[in-house]
XYZ file of C-alpha atoms in Angstrom:
352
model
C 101.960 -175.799 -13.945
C 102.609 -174.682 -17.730
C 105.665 -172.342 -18.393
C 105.104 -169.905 -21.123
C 106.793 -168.858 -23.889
C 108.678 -165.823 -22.189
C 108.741 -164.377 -25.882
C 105.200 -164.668 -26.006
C 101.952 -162.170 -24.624
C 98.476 -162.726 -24.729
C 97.127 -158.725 -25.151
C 93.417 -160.185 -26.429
C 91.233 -163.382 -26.668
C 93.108 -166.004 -28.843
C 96.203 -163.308 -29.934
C 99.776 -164.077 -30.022
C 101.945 -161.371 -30.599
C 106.208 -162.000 -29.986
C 108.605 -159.359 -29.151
C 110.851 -158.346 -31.251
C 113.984 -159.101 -30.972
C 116.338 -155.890 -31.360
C 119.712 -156.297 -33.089
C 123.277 -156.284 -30.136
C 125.028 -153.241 -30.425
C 128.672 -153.768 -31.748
C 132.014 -152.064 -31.647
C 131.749 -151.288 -35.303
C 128.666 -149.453 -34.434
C 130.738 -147.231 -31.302
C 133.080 -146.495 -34.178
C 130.585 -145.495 -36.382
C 129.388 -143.201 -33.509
C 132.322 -141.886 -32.356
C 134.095 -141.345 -35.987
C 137.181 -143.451 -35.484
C 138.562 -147.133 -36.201
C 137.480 -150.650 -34.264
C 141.147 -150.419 -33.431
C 140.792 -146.827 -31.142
C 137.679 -148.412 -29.402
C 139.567 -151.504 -28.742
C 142.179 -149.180 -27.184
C 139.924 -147.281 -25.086
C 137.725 -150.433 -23.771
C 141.196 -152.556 -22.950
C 143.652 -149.336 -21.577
C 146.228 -151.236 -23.524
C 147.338 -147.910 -25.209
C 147.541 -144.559 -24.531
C 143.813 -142.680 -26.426
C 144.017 -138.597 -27.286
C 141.822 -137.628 -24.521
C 139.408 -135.936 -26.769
C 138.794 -139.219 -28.808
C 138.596 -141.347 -25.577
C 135.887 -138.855 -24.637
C 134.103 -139.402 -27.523
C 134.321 -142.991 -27.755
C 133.008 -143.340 -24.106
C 130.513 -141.160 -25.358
C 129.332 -143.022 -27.974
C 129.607 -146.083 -25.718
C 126.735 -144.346 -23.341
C 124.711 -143.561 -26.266
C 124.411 -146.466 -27.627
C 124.683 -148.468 -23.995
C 127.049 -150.589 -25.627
C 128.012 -153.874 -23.701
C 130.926 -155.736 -25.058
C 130.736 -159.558 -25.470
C 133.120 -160.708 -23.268
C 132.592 -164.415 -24.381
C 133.842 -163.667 -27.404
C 136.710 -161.664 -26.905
C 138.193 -164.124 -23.962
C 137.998 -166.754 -27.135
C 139.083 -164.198 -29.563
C 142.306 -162.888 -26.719
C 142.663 -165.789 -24.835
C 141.927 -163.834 -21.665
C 138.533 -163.433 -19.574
C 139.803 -160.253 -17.983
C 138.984 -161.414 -14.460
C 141.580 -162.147 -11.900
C 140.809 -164.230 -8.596
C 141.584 -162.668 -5.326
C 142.633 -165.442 -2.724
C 141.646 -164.750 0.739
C 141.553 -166.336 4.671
C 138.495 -164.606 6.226
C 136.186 -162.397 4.611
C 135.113 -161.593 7.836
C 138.244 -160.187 8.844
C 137.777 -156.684 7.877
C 141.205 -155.912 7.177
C 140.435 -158.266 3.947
C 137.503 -156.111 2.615
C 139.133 -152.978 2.451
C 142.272 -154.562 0.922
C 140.163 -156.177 -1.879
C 138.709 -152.893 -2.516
C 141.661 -151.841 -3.211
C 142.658 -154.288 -5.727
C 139.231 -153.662 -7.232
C 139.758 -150.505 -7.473
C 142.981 -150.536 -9.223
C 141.808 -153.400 -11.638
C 138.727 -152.226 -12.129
C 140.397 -149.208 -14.017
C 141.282 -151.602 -16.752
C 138.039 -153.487 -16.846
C 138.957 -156.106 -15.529
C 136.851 -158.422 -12.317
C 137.675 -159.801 -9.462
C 136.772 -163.503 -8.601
C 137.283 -163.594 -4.326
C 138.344 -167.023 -2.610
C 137.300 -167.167 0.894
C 140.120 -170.085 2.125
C 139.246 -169.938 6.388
C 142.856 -169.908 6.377
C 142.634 -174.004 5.486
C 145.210 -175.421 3.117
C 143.281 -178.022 1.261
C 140.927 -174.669 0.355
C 143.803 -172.543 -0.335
C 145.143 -175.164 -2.849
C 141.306 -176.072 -4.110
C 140.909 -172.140 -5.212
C 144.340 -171.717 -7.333
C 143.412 -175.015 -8.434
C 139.962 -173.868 -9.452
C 140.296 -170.998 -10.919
C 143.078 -171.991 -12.855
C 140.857 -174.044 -13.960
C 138.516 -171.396 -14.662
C 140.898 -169.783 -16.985
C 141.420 -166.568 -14.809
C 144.274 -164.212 -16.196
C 145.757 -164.025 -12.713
C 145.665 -164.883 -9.205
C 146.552 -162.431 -6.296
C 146.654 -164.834 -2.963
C 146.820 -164.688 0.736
C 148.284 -168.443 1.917
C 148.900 -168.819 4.607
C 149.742 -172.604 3.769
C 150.654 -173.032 -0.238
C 154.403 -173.094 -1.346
C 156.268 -172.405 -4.025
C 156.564 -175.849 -5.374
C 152.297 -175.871 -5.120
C 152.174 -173.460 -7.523
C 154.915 -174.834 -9.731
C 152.870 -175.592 -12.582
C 150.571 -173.084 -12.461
C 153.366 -170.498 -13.068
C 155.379 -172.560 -15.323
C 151.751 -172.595 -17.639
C 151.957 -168.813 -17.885
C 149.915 -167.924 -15.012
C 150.747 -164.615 -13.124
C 150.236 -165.027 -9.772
C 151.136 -162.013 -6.468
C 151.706 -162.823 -3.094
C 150.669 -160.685 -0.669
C 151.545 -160.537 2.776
C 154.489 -163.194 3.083
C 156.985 -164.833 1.054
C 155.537 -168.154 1.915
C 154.989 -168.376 -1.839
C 159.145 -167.711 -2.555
C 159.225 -168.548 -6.447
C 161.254 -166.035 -8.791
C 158.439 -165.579 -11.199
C 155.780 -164.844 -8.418
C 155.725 -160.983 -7.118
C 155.247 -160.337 -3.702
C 153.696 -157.081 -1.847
C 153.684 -157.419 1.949
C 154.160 -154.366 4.866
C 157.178 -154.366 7.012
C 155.894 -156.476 9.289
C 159.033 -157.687 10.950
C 159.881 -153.419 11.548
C 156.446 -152.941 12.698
C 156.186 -155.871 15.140
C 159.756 -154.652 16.837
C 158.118 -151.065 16.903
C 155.518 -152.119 18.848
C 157.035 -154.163 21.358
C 160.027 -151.845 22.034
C 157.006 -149.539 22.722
C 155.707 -151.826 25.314
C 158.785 -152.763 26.712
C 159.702 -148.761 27.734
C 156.454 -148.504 28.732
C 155.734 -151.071 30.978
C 158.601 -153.109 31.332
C 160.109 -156.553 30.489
C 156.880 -158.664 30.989
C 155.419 -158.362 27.745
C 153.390 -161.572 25.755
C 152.516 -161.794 22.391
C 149.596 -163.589 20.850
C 150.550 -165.003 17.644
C 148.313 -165.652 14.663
C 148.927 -169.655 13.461
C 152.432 -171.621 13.298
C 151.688 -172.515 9.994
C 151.431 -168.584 9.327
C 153.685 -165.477 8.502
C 155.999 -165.694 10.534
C 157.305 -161.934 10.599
C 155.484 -160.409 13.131
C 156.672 -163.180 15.875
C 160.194 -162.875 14.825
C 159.698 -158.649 15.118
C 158.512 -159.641 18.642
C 161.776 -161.390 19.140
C 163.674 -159.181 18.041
C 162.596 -156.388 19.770
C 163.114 -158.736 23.216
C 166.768 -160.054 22.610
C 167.798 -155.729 21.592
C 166.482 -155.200 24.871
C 168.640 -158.140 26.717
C 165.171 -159.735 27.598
C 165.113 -163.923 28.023
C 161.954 -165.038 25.500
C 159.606 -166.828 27.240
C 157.661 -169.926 25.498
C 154.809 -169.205 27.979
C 154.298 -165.895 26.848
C 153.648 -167.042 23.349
C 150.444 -167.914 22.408
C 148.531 -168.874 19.473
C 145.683 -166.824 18.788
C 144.371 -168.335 14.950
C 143.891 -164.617 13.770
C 139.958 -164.302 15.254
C 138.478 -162.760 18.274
C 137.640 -166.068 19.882
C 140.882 -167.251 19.204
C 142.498 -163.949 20.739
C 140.297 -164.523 23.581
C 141.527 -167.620 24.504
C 144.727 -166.832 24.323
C 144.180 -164.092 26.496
C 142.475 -166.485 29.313
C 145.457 -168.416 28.933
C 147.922 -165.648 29.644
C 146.016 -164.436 32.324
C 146.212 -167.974 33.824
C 150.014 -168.065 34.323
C 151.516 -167.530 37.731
C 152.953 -164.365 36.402
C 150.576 -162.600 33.527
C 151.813 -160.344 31.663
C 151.602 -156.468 32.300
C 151.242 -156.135 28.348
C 150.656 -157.859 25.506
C 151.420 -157.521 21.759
C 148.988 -159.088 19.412
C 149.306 -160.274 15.680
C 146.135 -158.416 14.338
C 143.580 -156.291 15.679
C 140.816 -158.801 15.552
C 142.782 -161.044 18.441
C 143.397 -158.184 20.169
C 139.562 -157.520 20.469
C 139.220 -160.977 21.907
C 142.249 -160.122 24.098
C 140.192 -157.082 25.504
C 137.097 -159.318 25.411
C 139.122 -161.457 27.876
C 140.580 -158.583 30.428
C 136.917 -157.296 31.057
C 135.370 -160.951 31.398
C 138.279 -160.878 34.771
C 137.216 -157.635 35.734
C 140.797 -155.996 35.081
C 141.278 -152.887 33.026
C 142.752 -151.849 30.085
C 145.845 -150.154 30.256
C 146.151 -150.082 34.250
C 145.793 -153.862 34.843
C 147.290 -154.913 31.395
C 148.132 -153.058 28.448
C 146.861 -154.037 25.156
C 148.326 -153.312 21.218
C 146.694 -154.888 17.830
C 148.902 -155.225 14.296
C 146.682 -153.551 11.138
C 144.514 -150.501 12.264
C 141.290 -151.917 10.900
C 138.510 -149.054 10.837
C 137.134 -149.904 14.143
C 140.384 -149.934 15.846
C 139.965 -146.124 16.967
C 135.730 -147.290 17.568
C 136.292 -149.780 20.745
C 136.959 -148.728 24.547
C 139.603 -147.602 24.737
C 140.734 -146.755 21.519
C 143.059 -149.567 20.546
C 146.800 -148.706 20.164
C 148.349 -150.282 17.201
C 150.214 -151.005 13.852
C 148.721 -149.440 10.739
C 148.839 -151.690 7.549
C 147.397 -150.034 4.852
C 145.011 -152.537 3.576
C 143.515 -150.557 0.566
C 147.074 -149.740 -0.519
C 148.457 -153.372 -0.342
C 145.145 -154.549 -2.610
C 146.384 -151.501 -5.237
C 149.803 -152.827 -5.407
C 149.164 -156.210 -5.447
C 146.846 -155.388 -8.539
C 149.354 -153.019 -10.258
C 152.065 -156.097 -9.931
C 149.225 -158.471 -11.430
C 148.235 -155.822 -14.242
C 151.912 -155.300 -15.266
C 152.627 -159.432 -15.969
C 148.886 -159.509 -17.405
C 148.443 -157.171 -19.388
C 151.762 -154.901 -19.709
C 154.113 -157.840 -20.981
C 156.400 -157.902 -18.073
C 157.704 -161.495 -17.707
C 160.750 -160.517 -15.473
C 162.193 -161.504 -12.170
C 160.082 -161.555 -8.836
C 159.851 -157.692 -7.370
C 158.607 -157.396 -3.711
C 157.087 -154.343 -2.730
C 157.135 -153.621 0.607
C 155.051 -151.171 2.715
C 155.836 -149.076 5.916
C 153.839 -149.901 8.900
C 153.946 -146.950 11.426
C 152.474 -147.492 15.416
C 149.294 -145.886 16.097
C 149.581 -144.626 20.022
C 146.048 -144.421 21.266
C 144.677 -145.304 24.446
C 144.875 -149.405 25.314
C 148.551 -148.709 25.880
């Protein structure tokens, strides 16, 4: 096989003919364009600060014109700062995660800046591995999921100048590392009062992982001892956050010499699994055993029935884990931790 010169063509016998090579559009040239300094264009191209709307117009103008691309090698060397930021996640397949890193797209994206995403399977030697990475990698900031990495794992990391959000726990408690998580703890006592009026003191709850978030086990409880109910260790299983895991789980409850007449799971993907389960025994959902999920993913409303649950705003965690990112990135803040914390309200459909 011979590989060609891709610069080269062959248009007739014996005739070599190479393109030419057209000269990379600049920022001196957008200027030129636009009628204003490098220093305006910089402005408008980093969000750093505040443009006259009618000269950002015509500086994005001129950057359509001219289809300018900036040279992002060069300014990470020339800023010290690749404008991407790594998104640290369990389970892509978990589509609460999607929507959430959307979200933090979204918000980041506004700024142009990227988003690296980790997938970790919820493992700690891959949660670890990713900060490690793209730390590495020279990231301007890490938003993460862990269910598994401490404070003292990210010691360094911080200590180096790295900004770096929590989201969903305070499994990561450092003072220099924001946090944006729902109410969890609120929202998991919601629910279960809600199933302990409803359909008495029998009520199990299928728990994510015990290396986990804890918050929505100790809602659970809570939500028992208010009620002067005894918690049961048998009505407490571990589900691992997935539909076969919630499945299992459910077999398991179903298997005690007194199953439970409703059941309270961690996330809406177990509770699929849990349903899975009921109709593999031929019982029914709500009349045999009632059945309520933790997130309000977009199919939640989609199965049969219509799953009854916690809403976590996924697309508005992802925005404010981004805006807490953004501010220690790019905005200068170099404060104290802040934890932002977002209301999770029960969704009363029809599995209970």
């Amino acid at each position: 096989m011979v590989l060609e010169d891709p610069g080269l063509t062959r248009p007739g016998s014996g005739e070599v003919k190479r393109f030419a090579r057209t000269r990379r559009i600049t920022i001196d040239d957008v200027a030129a364009r636009a009628g204003v300094s490098k220093t305006t264009v910089s402005h408008v191209l980093s969000g750093k600060r505040p443009v006259r709307a009618d000269t950002r117009r015509r500086v994005e103008r001129a950057i359509h014109e001219l289809d300018y691309r900036p040279d992002f090698i060069a300014r990470s060397l020339r800023t010290r700062q690749s404008h991407i930021a790594a998104l640290v996640i369990p389970d892509i397949t978990n589509p609460f995660f999607p929507v959430m890193a959307r979200g933090f797209e979204d918000a980041l994206g506004q700024s142009g800046y990227r988003t690296f995403i980790c997938n970790t399977d919820s493992l700690r030697e891959q949660e670890l591995a990713f900060v490690t990475d793209v730390a590495s990698r020279r990231v301007d900031g890490i938003a993460m999921v862990s269910h598994h990495v401490h404070a003292r794992d990210v010691e360094g990391f911080v200590q180096n100048g790295m900004p770096i959000v929590s989201i969903g726990s305070l499994i990561v408690d450092h003072p220099l590392v924001d946090v944006v998580m729902g109410d969890d703890e609120r929202g998991a006592r919601d629910a279960t009062e809600f199933l302990l009026e409803r359909y008495g003191p029998n009520v199990a709850h299928i728990s994510g992982s015990a290396e986990g978030p804890p918050a929505r086990e100790t809602g659970y409880r809570e939500a028992l001892a208010a009620a002067s109910v005894r918690v049961r260790s048998d009505l407490i299983v571990e589900g691992d956050w997935t539909r076969a895991g919630g499945a299992e789980a459910m077999r398991t409850l179903l298997d005690r010499p007194s199953p439970p007449r409703a059941v309270f799971c961690a996330n809406d993907l177990m509770a699929l699994g849990a349903l899975d389960a009921v109709e593999e025994r031929g019982l029914r959902v709500p009349d045999d055993v009632a059945l309520l999920g933790y997130d309000d993913v977009e199919w939640a409303s989609l199965v049969r029935p219509p799953l009854t649950t916690v809403l976590n705003p996924a697309y508005d965690t992802g925005r404010a884990a981004a805006n807490l990112l953004f501010d220690r990135i790019a905005r200068g803040y170099e404060g104290a931790r802040r934890v932002v914390r977002i209301t999770c309200d029960l969704v009363v459909r029809e599995s209970a």
